[in-house]
Amino acid sequence: MAGRGDPPEGTPEGLPGGGEDEYRSVVFDESFVRAARLQEYSAQERMGEYAQPVRSRTAREGRTGSRQAVLLVLLILLAFGTAIYLGVRNPYQPPADQRAEPLRTTVVPLAPQGAVPGGQPEQLFARSPVAEYRTGAAGINLPVVGRTSHFAESQVVTALSIAKDYLVASSLEPDTLSGTTVRPVRLLLDPDQLEQFDRSVESPADDGRHALAAWLVRFDPKQVVLADSGTRVQGTLRFEESGPDTLDVTADHTFTYALRPAEGAGPAAAASLFTVHRVVHFRFDREDLRMHRAELLASTAEAGPQACGPDSTGALKPLLAGARAPEAGGPAVTDPYATTRPAAPSLCGALAPSAQPSL
């Protein structure tokens, strides 16, 4: 039997026995190495009692994604709630739409100082102050346009275009002039003024509110008709801000018509000229611009030759070629072609001789 210090198979061959070899305790032969039992500890065993559990990467990523999704939903809800709060409490919201004011109307008949000149329309136009005027809508020109403090250039153009459309519909449209319809004019008005307009059409009155001639130009078709469809027009359009949300346009134009008696109203006669000087003050808010409509603040019409009288607020009643005014005109001599002056405030005026064609 081998001793305590001997290898399992005894003393190696060729080596002296006993404890005489000083290296015996540290030299191992092949049989000793094969007999040695090797054991490798696991990673958890090597870490001992201080080992910490390792989380699954897949589970960790799943929980992280869930938290991010919850945070995203919370952020969306917070942003949505903030937007609603600011929308309700925002002190800079657009002002509430205000009702349009009633139109202030003034109509001034201009009585002739003598007999009304007559002749062919072309000759009358050529011998009157309208010789260089343009025909129809071409005489209503837009001014040079730029932006204002609170309105873009495109909005200013829109306001001027609506004003021009109104002038064309109310002063040049043949069906409007003959009294056949008022629809083209009515479609361009602010809804708050429709009741006043309808009353002016049905029951015109000289009360500063319901003079039809301040809304539009209309002739009595039983008395007169157009002798020439080419109405002569000249004037100006001006614009300015009246507030951060309103834009004002002032139209100052003279319209000259060639008229003759209607068929059956009397013997055939020469044509004569009839002149209407209109000053219309428009106001537009942003809703009016969007809806292509206008609010009329004030409108003054000076028209002649016609007789002064209480019935001048409805359909105009021109004095035709050769006729004279039954009574003297008012104290003020008025030239309807002088568009740079203020409109006459009187109830009747005398038509300036220079406003009549020269014979």
JSON list of C-alpha atoms in Angstrom, two decimals, residues 125-324:
[
{"chain": "A", "resi": 125, "resn": "PHE", "atom": "CA", "xyz": [-71.81, 114.32, -75.27]},
{"chain": "A", "resi": 126, "resn": "ALA", "atom": "CA", "xyz": [-69.22, 116.07, -77.45]},
{"chain": "A", "resi": 127, "resn": "ARG", "atom": "CA", "xyz": [-70.41, 119.58, -76.45]},
{"chain": "A", "resi": 128, "resn": "SER", "atom": "CA", "xyz": [-70.66, 118.92, -72.71]},
{"chain": "A", "resi": 129, "resn": "PRO", "atom": "CA", "xyz": [-68.12, 118.46, -69.91]},
{"chain": "A", "resi": 130, "resn": "VAL", "atom": "CA", "xyz": [-68.30, 114.68, -70.48]},
{"chain": "A", "resi": 131, "resn": "ALA", "atom": "CA", "xyz": [-66.55, 114.86, -73.86]},
{"chain": "A", "resi": 132, "resn": "GLU", "atom": "CA", "xyz": [-63.44, 113.19, -72.42]},
{"chain": "A", "resi": 133, "resn": "TYR", "atom": "CA", "xyz": [-65.23, 110.87, -70.01]},
{"chain": "A", "resi": 134, "resn": "ARG", "atom": "CA", "xyz": [-65.04, 107.12, -70.41]},
{"chain": "A", "resi": 135, "resn": "THR", "atom": "CA", "xyz": [-68.01, 104.92, -71.17]},
{"chain": "A", "resi": 136, "resn": "GLY", "atom": "CA", "xyz": [-69.66, 102.67, -68.60]},
{"chain": "A", "resi": 137, "resn": "ALA", "atom": "CA", "xyz": [-67.63, 100.71, -66.05]},
{"chain": "A", "resi": 138, "resn": "ALA", "atom": "CA", "xyz": [-64.38, 101.82, -67.72]},
{"chain": "A", "resi": 139, "resn": "GLY", "atom": "CA", "xyz": [-64.90, 105.20, -66.06]},
{"chain": "A", "resi": 140, "resn": "ILE", "atom": "CA", "xyz": [-64.71, 103.67, -62.56]},
{"chain": "A", "resi": 141, "resn": "ASN", "atom": "CA", "xyz": [-60.99, 103.18, -62.03]},
{"chain": "A", "resi": 142, "resn": "LEU", "atom": "CA", "xyz": [-59.25, 101.70, -59.01]},
{"chain": "A", "resi": 143, "resn": "PRO", "atom": "CA", "xyz": [-56.56, 103.89, -57.44]},
{"chain": "A", "resi": 144, "resn": "VAL", "atom": "CA", "xyz": [-52.98, 102.87, -56.75]},
{"chain": "A", "resi": 145, "resn": "VAL", "atom": "CA", "xyz": [-53.29, 100.27, -54.00]},
{"chain": "A", "resi": 146, "resn": "GLY", "atom": "CA", "xyz": [-51.07, 99.40, -51.06]},
{"chain": "A", "resi": 147, "resn": "ARG", "atom": "CA", "xyz": [-51.44, 97.69, -47.71]},
{"chain": "A", "resi": 148, "resn": "THR", "atom": "CA", "xyz": [-52.62, 99.53, -44.60]},
{"chain": "A", "resi": 149, "resn": "SER", "atom": "CA", "xyz": [-51.67, 99.02, -40.97]},
{"chain": "A", "resi": 150, "resn": "HIS", "atom": "CA", "xyz": [-54.13, 96.14, -40.49]},
{"chain": "A", "resi": 151, "resn": "PHE", "atom": "CA", "xyz": [-55.22, 95.14, -44.01]},
{"chain": "A", "resi": 152, "resn": "ALA", "atom": "CA", "xyz": [-53.19, 93.41, -46.71]},
{"chain": "A", "resi": 153, "resn": "GLU", "atom": "CA", "xyz": [-53.01, 94.81, -50.22]},
{"chain": "A", "resi": 154, "resn": "SER", "atom": "CA", "xyz": [-55.27, 92.01, -51.49]},
{"chain": "A", "resi": 155, "resn": "GLN", "atom": "CA", "xyz": [-57.95, 92.98, -48.94]},
{"chain": "A", "resi": 156, "resn": "VAL", "atom": "CA", "xyz": [-57.81, 96.63, -50.03]},
{"chain": "A", "resi": 157, "resn": "VAL", "atom": "CA", "xyz": [-58.23, 95.54, -53.67]},
{"chain": "A", "resi": 158, "resn": "THR", "atom": "CA", "xyz": [-61.22, 93.42, -52.65]},
{"chain": "A", "resi": 159, "resn": "ALA", "atom": "CA", "xyz": [-62.89, 96.37, -50.88]},
{"chain": "A", "resi": 160, "resn": "LEU", "atom": "CA", "xyz": [-62.37, 98.67, -53.88]},
{"chain": "A", "resi": 161, "resn": "SER", "atom": "CA", "xyz": [-63.64, 95.99, -56.26]},
{"chain": "A", "resi": 162, "resn": "ILE", "atom": "CA", "xyz": [-66.84, 95.51, -54.22]},
{"chain": "A", "resi": 163, "resn": "ALA", "atom": "CA", "xyz": [-67.41, 99.28, -54.23]},
{"chain": "A", "resi": 164, "resn": "LYS", "atom": "CA", "xyz": [-66.98, 99.34, -58.01]},
{"chain": "A", "resi": 165, "resn": "ASP", "atom": "CA", "xyz": [-69.36, 96.40, -58.43]},
{"chain": "A", "resi": 166, "resn": "TYR", "atom": "CA", "xyz": [-71.95, 98.27, -56.39]},
{"chain": "A", "resi": 167, "resn": "LEU", "atom": "CA", "xyz": [-71.61, 101.42, -58.49]},
{"chain": "A", "resi": 168, "resn": "VAL", "atom": "CA", "xyz": [-71.99, 99.41, -61.70]},
{"chain": "A", "resi": 169, "resn": "ALA", "atom": "CA", "xyz": [-75.00, 97.48, -60.38]},
{"chain": "A", "resi": 170, "resn": "SER", "atom": "CA", "xyz": [-76.74, 100.59, -59.00]},
{"chain": "A", "resi": 171, "resn": "SER", "atom": "CA", "xyz": [-75.85, 103.19, -61.66]},
{"chain": "A", "resi": 172, "resn": "LEU", "atom": "CA", "xyz": [-75.15, 101.39, -64.96]},
{"chain": "A", "resi": 173, "resn": "GLU", "atom": "CA", "xyz": [-77.10, 98.13, -65.04]},
{"chain": "A", "resi": 174, "resn": "PRO", "atom": "CA", "xyz": [-79.91, 98.62, -67.63]},
{"chain": "A", "resi": 175, "resn": "ASP", "atom": "CA", "xyz": [-82.45, 96.60, -65.63]},
{"chain": "A", "resi": 176, "resn": "THR", "atom": "CA", "xyz": [-81.71, 98.70, -62.54]},
{"chain": "A", "resi": 177, "resn": "LEU", "atom": "CA", "xyz": [-82.09, 101.97, -64.46]},
{"chain": "A", "resi": 178, "resn": "SER", "atom": "CA", "xyz": [-85.44, 100.89, -65.90]},
{"chain": "A", "resi": 179, "resn": "GLY", "atom": "CA", "xyz": [-86.79, 99.62, -62.59]},
{"chain": "A", "resi": 180, "resn": "THR", "atom": "CA", "xyz": [-87.08, 96.04, -63.80]},
{"chain": "A", "resi": 181, "resn": "THR", "atom": "CA", "xyz": [-85.11, 94.63, -60.85]},
{"chain": "A", "resi": 182, "resn": "VAL", "atom": "CA", "xyz": [-83.12, 95.62, -57.77]},
{"chain": "A", "resi": 183, "resn": "ARG", "atom": "CA", "xyz": [-81.56, 92.19, -57.28]},
{"chain": "A", "resi": 184, "resn": "PRO", "atom": "CA", "xyz": [-78.00, 93.07, -58.48]},
{"chain": "A", "resi": 185, "resn": "VAL", "atom": "CA", "xyz": [-77.88, 95.86, -55.88]},
{"chain": "A", "resi": 186, "resn": "ARG", "atom": "CA", "xyz": [-79.51, 93.91, -53.09]},
{"chain": "A", "resi": 187, "resn": "LEU", "atom": "CA", "xyz": [-77.04, 91.02, -53.40]},
{"chain": "A", "resi": 188, "resn": "LEU", "atom": "CA", "xyz": [-74.15, 93.36, -52.58]},
{"chain": "A", "resi": 189, "resn": "LEU", "atom": "CA", "xyz": [-75.63, 94.80, -49.37]},
{"chain": "A", "resi": 190, "resn": "ASP", "atom": "CA", "xyz": [-74.90, 93.82, -45.79]},
{"chain": "A", "resi": 191, "resn": "PRO", "atom": "CA", "xyz": [-77.84, 91.71, -44.51]},
{"chain": "A", "resi": 192, "resn": "ASP", "atom": "CA", "xyz": [-78.44, 94.21, -41.69]},
{"chain": "A", "resi": 193, "resn": "GLN", "atom": "CA", "xyz": [-79.36, 96.88, -44.29]},
{"chain": "A", "resi": 194, "resn": "LEU", "atom": "CA", "xyz": [-81.74, 94.79, -46.40]},
{"chain": "A", "resi": 195, "resn": "GLU", "atom": "CA", "xyz": [-84.86, 95.79, -44.46]},
{"chain": "A", "resi": 196, "resn": "GLN", "atom": "CA", "xyz": [-84.03, 99.49, -44.87]},
{"chain": "A", "resi": 197, "resn": "PHE", "atom": "CA", "xyz": [-83.29, 98.99, -48.56]},
{"chain": "A", "resi": 198, "resn": "ASP", "atom": "CA", "xyz": [-86.54, 97.08, -49.19]},
{"chain": "A", "resi": 199, "resn": "ARG", "atom": "CA", "xyz": [-88.57, 99.81, -47.49]},
{"chain": "A", "resi": 200, "resn": "SER", "atom": "CA", "xyz": [-86.78, 102.46, -49.60]},
{"chain": "A", "resi": 201, "resn": "VAL", "atom": "CA", "xyz": [-87.77, 100.56, -52.75]},
{"chain": "A", "resi": 202, "resn": "GLU", "atom": "CA", "xyz": [-91.38, 100.02, -51.74]},
{"chain": "A", "resi": 203, "resn": "SER", "atom": "CA", "xyz": [-92.08, 103.33, -49.94]},
{"chain": "A", "resi": 204, "resn": "PRO", "atom": "CA", "xyz": [-89.37, 105.94, -50.60]},
{"chain": "A", "resi": 205, "resn": "ALA", "atom": "CA", "xyz": [-89.45, 108.91, -48.24]},
{"chain": "A", "resi": 206, "resn": "ASP", "atom": "CA", "xyz": [-87.55, 112.13, -47.70]},
{"chain": "A", "resi": 207, "resn": "ASP", "atom": "CA", "xyz": [-86.64, 111.27, -44.11]},
{"chain": "A", "resi": 208, "resn": "GLY", "atom": "CA", "xyz": [-82.88, 110.90, -44.41]},
{"chain": "A", "resi": 209, "resn": "ARG", "atom": "CA", "xyz": [-83.14, 107.11, -44.35]},
{"chain": "A", "resi": 210, "resn": "HIS", "atom": "CA", "xyz": [-85.35, 105.89, -47.19]},
{"chain": "A", "resi": 211, "resn": "ALA", "atom": "CA", "xyz": [-84.55, 107.90, -50.33]},
{"chain": "A", "resi": 212, "resn": "LEU", "atom": "CA", "xyz": [-84.35, 105.35, -53.13]},
{"chain": "A", "resi": 213, "resn": "ALA", "atom": "CA", "xyz": [-82.24, 107.66, -55.30]},
{"chain": "A", "resi": 214, "resn": "ALA", "atom": "CA", "xyz": [-79.48, 107.43, -52.68]},
{"chain": "A", "resi": 215, "resn": "TRP", "atom": "CA", "xyz": [-79.34, 103.64, -53.07]},
{"chain": "A", "resi": 216, "resn": "LEU", "atom": "CA", "xyz": [-79.54, 103.45, -56.87]},
{"chain": "A", "resi": 217, "resn": "VAL", "atom": "CA", "xyz": [-80.39, 105.33, -60.05]},
{"chain": "A", "resi": 218, "resn": "ARG", "atom": "CA", "xyz": [-83.86, 104.59, -61.45]},
{"chain": "A", "resi": 219, "resn": "PHE", "atom": "CA", "xyz": [-85.92, 106.34, -64.12]},
{"chain": "A", "resi": 220, "resn": "ASP", "atom": "CA", "xyz": [-89.65, 106.05, -64.58]},
{"chain": "A", "resi": 221, "resn": "PRO", "atom": "CA", "xyz": [-89.86, 103.73, -67.63]},
{"chain": "A", "resi": 222, "resn": "LYS", "atom": "CA", "xyz": [-93.27, 105.16, -68.51]},
{"chain": "A", "resi": 223, "resn": "GLN", "atom": "CA", "xyz": [-91.74, 108.59, -68.98]},
{"chain": "A", "resi": 224, "resn": "VAL", "atom": "CA", "xyz": [-88.16, 108.22, -70.24]},
{"chain": "A", "resi": 225, "resn": "VAL", "atom": "CA", "xyz": [-85.82, 105.68, -71.81]},
{"chain": "A", "resi": 226, "resn": "LEU", "atom": "CA", "xyz": [-82.12, 105.63, -72.59]},
{"chain": "A", "resi": 227, "resn": "ALA", "atom": "CA", "xyz": [-81.32, 107.26, -75.91]},
{"chain": "A", "resi": 228, "resn": "ASP", "atom": "CA", "xyz": [-77.76, 105.88, -75.79]},
{"chain": "A", "resi": 229, "resn": "SER", "atom": "CA", "xyz": [-76.53, 102.91, -73.78]},
{"chain": "A", "resi": 230, "resn": "GLY", "atom": "CA", "xyz": [-73.07, 104.44, -73.44]},
{"chain": "A", "resi": 231, "resn": "THR", "atom": "CA", "xyz": [-73.37, 106.26, -70.12]},
{"chain": "A", "resi": 232, "resn": "ARG", "atom": "CA", "xyz": [-70.41, 108.56, -69.51]},
{"chain": "A", "resi": 233, "resn": "VAL", "atom": "CA", "xyz": [-68.62, 108.17, -66.16]},
{"chain": "A", "resi": 234, "resn": "GLN", "atom": "CA", "xyz": [-65.77, 109.79, -64.29]},
{"chain": "A", "resi": 235, "resn": "GLY", "atom": "CA", "xyz": [-64.72, 109.95, -60.64]},
{"chain": "A", "resi": 236, "resn": "THR", "atom": "CA", "xyz": [-62.47, 108.67, -57.90]},
{"chain": "A", "resi": 237, "resn": "LEU", "atom": "CA", "xyz": [-62.24, 105.91, -55.29]},
{"chain": "A", "resi": 238, "resn": "ARG", "atom": "CA", "xyz": [-60.41, 106.53, -52.01]},
{"chain": "A", "resi": 239, "resn": "PHE", "atom": "CA", "xyz": [-59.69, 104.14, -49.14]},
{"chain": "A", "resi": 240, "resn": "GLU", "atom": "CA", "xyz": [-58.54, 104.42, -45.54]},
{"chain": "A", "resi": 241, "resn": "GLU", "atom": "CA", "xyz": [-58.71, 102.49, -42.29]},
{"chain": "A", "resi": 242, "resn": "SER", "atom": "CA", "xyz": [-61.37, 103.57, -39.83]},
{"chain": "A", "resi": 243, "resn": "GLY", "atom": "CA", "xyz": [-60.20, 101.04, -37.24]},
{"chain": "A", "resi": 244, "resn": "PRO", "atom": "CA", "xyz": [-58.11, 97.88, -36.90]},
{"chain": "A", "resi": 245, "resn": "ASP", "atom": "CA", "xyz": [-61.02, 95.81, -38.22]},
{"chain": "A", "resi": 246, "resn": "THR", "atom": "CA", "xyz": [-62.77, 98.18, -40.66]},
{"chain": "A", "resi": 247, "resn": "LEU", "atom": "CA", "xyz": [-61.80, 99.62, -44.02]},
{"chain": "A", "resi": 248, "resn": "ASP", "atom": "CA", "xyz": [-63.62, 102.62, -45.51]},
{"chain": "A", "resi": 249, "resn": "VAL", "atom": "CA", "xyz": [-63.99, 103.43, -49.22]},
{"chain": "A", "resi": 250, "resn": "THR", "atom": "CA", "xyz": [-65.41, 106.70, -50.57]},
{"chain": "A", "resi": 251, "resn": "ALA", "atom": "CA", "xyz": [-66.72, 106.74, -54.14]},
{"chain": "A", "resi": 252, "resn": "ASP", "atom": "CA", "xyz": [-67.20, 110.14, -55.80]},
{"chain": "A", "resi": 253, "resn": "HIS", "atom": "CA", "xyz": [-68.46, 109.80, -59.40]},
{"chain": "A", "resi": 254, "resn": "THR", "atom": "CA", "xyz": [-70.52, 111.62, -61.99]},
{"chain": "A", "resi": 255, "resn": "PHE", "atom": "CA", "xyz": [-72.81, 109.63, -64.31]},
{"chain": "A", "resi": 256, "resn": "THR", "atom": "CA", "xyz": [-74.27, 111.29, -67.42]},
{"chain": "A", "resi": 257, "resn": "TYR", "atom": "CA", "xyz": [-77.12, 109.62, -69.31]},
{"chain": "A", "resi": 258, "resn": "ALA", "atom": "CA", "xyz": [-78.65, 110.41, -72.70]},
{"chain": "A", "resi": 259, "resn": "LEU", "atom": "CA", "xyz": [-82.46, 110.21, -72.39]},
{"chain": "A", "resi": 260, "resn": "ARG", "atom": "CA", "xyz": [-85.53, 110.67, -74.58]},
{"chain": "A", "resi": 261, "resn": "PRO", "atom": "CA", "xyz": [-89.29, 110.37, -73.96]},
{"chain": "A", "resi": 262, "resn": "ALA", "atom": "CA", "xyz": [-90.65, 106.83, -73.67]},
{"chain": "A", "resi": 263, "resn": "GLU", "atom": "CA", "xyz": [-92.83, 105.58, -76.53]},
{"chain": "A", "resi": 264, "resn": "GLY", "atom": "CA", "xyz": [-96.35, 106.85, -76.00]},
{"chain": "A", "resi": 265, "resn": "ALA", "atom": "CA", "xyz": [-95.24, 109.41, -73.40]},
{"chain": "A", "resi": 266, "resn": "GLY", "atom": "CA", "xyz": [-95.34, 112.24, -75.97]},
{"chain": "A", "resi": 267, "resn": "PRO", "atom": "CA", "xyz": [-94.25, 113.22, -79.44]},
{"chain": "A", "resi": 268, "resn": "ALA", "atom": "CA", "xyz": [-90.84, 112.08, -80.61]},
{"chain": "A", "resi": 269, "resn": "ALA", "atom": "CA", "xyz": [-88.23, 114.57, -79.44]},
{"chain": "A", "resi": 270, "resn": "ALA", "atom": "CA", "xyz": [-84.50, 115.09, -79.38]},
{"chain": "A", "resi": 271, "resn": "ALA", "atom": "CA", "xyz": [-82.40, 113.50, -76.71]},
{"chain": "A", "resi": 272, "resn": "SER", "atom": "CA", "xyz": [-81.15, 115.38, -73.66]},
{"chain": "A", "resi": 273, "resn": "LEU", "atom": "CA", "xyz": [-78.53, 114.76, -71.00]},
{"chain": "A", "resi": 274, "resn": "PHE", "atom": "CA", "xyz": [-79.22, 113.92, -67.37]},
{"chain": "A", "resi": 275, "resn": "THR", "atom": "CA", "xyz": [-76.45, 113.99, -64.79]},
{"chain": "A", "resi": 276, "resn": "VAL", "atom": "CA", "xyz": [-76.21, 112.28, -61.39]},
{"chain": "A", "resi": 277, "resn": "HIS", "atom": "CA", "xyz": [-73.35, 113.10, -59.04]},
{"chain": "A", "resi": 278, "resn": "ARG", "atom": "CA", "xyz": [-73.06, 110.31, -56.44]},
{"chain": "A", "resi": 279, "resn": "VAL", "atom": "CA", "xyz": [-70.94, 110.30, -53.31]},
{"chain": "A", "resi": 280, "resn": "VAL", "atom": "CA", "xyz": [-71.15, 106.94, -51.51]},
{"chain": "A", "resi": 281, "resn": "HIS", "atom": "CA", "xyz": [-69.31, 106.11, -48.29]},
{"chain": "A", "resi": 282, "resn": "PHE", "atom": "CA", "xyz": [-68.74, 102.36, -47.87]},
{"chain": "A", "resi": 283, "resn": "ARG", "atom": "CA", "xyz": [-67.49, 100.46, -44.84]},
{"chain": "A", "resi": 284, "resn": "PHE", "atom": "CA", "xyz": [-66.09, 96.92, -44.90]},
{"chain": "A", "resi": 285, "resn": "ASP", "atom": "CA", "xyz": [-65.24, 94.58, -42.05]},
{"chain": "A", "resi": 286, "resn": "ARG", "atom": "CA", "xyz": [-63.39, 91.32, -42.59]},
{"chain": "A", "resi": 287, "resn": "GLU", "atom": "CA", "xyz": [-66.62, 89.35, -42.93]},
{"chain": "A", "resi": 288, "resn": "ASP", "atom": "CA", "xyz": [-67.87, 91.76, -45.61]},
{"chain": "A", "resi": 289, "resn": "LEU", "atom": "CA", "xyz": [-64.66, 91.23, -47.58]},
{"chain": "A", "resi": 290, "resn": "ARG", "atom": "CA", "xyz": [-65.02, 87.46, -47.28]},
{"chain": "A", "resi": 291, "resn": "MET", "atom": "CA", "xyz": [-68.69, 87.48, -48.32]},
{"chain": "A", "resi": 292, "resn": "HIS", "atom": "CA", "xyz": [-68.24, 90.12, -51.09]},
{"chain": "A", "resi": 293, "resn": "ARG", "atom": "CA", "xyz": [-70.75, 92.60, -49.70]},
{"chain": "A", "resi": 294, "resn": "ALA", "atom": "CA", "xyz": [-70.78, 96.22, -48.54]},
{"chain": "A", "resi": 295, "resn": "GLU", "atom": "CA", "xyz": [-72.19, 98.37, -45.77]},
{"chain": "A", "resi": 296, "resn": "LEU", "atom": "CA", "xyz": [-73.28, 101.84, -46.91]},
{"chain": "A", "resi": 297, "resn": "LEU", "atom": "CA", "xyz": [-72.78, 104.55, -44.29]},
{"chain": "A", "resi": 298, "resn": "ALA", "atom": "CA", "xyz": [-73.88, 107.62, -46.26]},
{"chain": "A", "resi": 299, "resn": "SER", "atom": "CA", "xyz": [-75.00, 108.34, -49.80]},
{"chain": "A", "resi": 300, "resn": "THR", "atom": "CA", "xyz": [-75.72, 111.66, -51.48]},
{"chain": "A", "resi": 301, "resn": "ALA", "atom": "CA", "xyz": [-77.12, 112.08, -54.99]},
{"chain": "A", "resi": 302, "resn": "GLU", "atom": "CA", "xyz": [-77.32, 115.39, -56.87]},
{"chain": "A", "resi": 303, "resn": "ALA", "atom": "CA", "xyz": [-79.41, 114.90, -60.01]},
{"chain": "A", "resi": 304, "resn": "GLY", "atom": "CA", "xyz": [-80.63, 117.15, -62.79]},
{"chain": "A", "resi": 305, "resn": "PRO", "atom": "CA", "xyz": [-82.14, 118.65, -64.73]},
{"chain": "A", "resi": 306, "resn": "GLN", "atom": "CA", "xyz": [-85.33, 117.93, -62.82]},
{"chain": "A", "resi": 307, "resn": "ALA", "atom": "CA", "xyz": [-87.89, 119.93, -60.92]},
{"chain": "A", "resi": 308, "resn": "CYS", "atom": "CA", "xyz": [-87.54, 120.41, -57.20]},
{"chain": "A", "resi": 309, "resn": "GLY", "atom": "CA", "xyz": [-90.24, 118.67, -55.24]},
{"chain": "A", "resi": 310, "resn": "PRO", "atom": "CA", "xyz": [-91.01, 116.12, -52.54]},
{"chain": "A", "resi": 311, "resn": "ASP", "atom": "CA", "xyz": [-91.19, 113.21, -55.02]},
{"chain": "A", "resi": 312, "resn": "SER", "atom": "CA", "xyz": [-87.48, 113.36, -55.92]},
{"chain": "A", "resi": 313, "resn": "THR", "atom": "CA", "xyz": [-86.53, 110.64, -53.45]},
{"chain": "A", "resi": 314, "resn": "GLY", "atom": "CA", "xyz": [-87.93, 107.76, -55.52]},
{"chain": "A", "resi": 315, "resn": "ALA", "atom": "CA", "xyz": [-87.55, 107.22, -59.25]},
{"chain": "A", "resi": 316, "resn": "LEU", "atom": "CA", "xyz": [-85.86, 110.22, -60.85]},
{"chain": "A", "resi": 317, "resn": "LYS", "atom": "CA", "xyz": [-88.06, 112.42, -63.08]},
{"chain": "A", "resi": 318, "resn": "PRO", "atom": "CA", "xyz": [-85.79, 114.16, -65.59]},
{"chain": "A", "resi": 319, "resn": "LEU", "atom": "CA", "xyz": [-86.82, 117.25, -67.51]},
{"chain": "A", "resi": 320, "resn": "LEU", "atom": "CA", "xyz": [-86.30, 116.41, -71.19]},
{"chain": "A", "resi": 321, "resn": "ALA", "atom": "CA", "xyz": [-85.26, 118.49, -74.19]},
{"chain": "A", "resi": 322, "resn": "GLY", "atom": "CA", "xyz": [-87.03, 121.85, -74.35]},
{"chain": "A", "resi": 323, "resn": "ALA", "atom": "CA", "xyz": [-88.63, 121.57, -70.89]},
{"chain": "A", "resi": 324, "resn": "ARG", "atom": "CA", "xyz": [-88.25, 124.16, -68.15]}
]
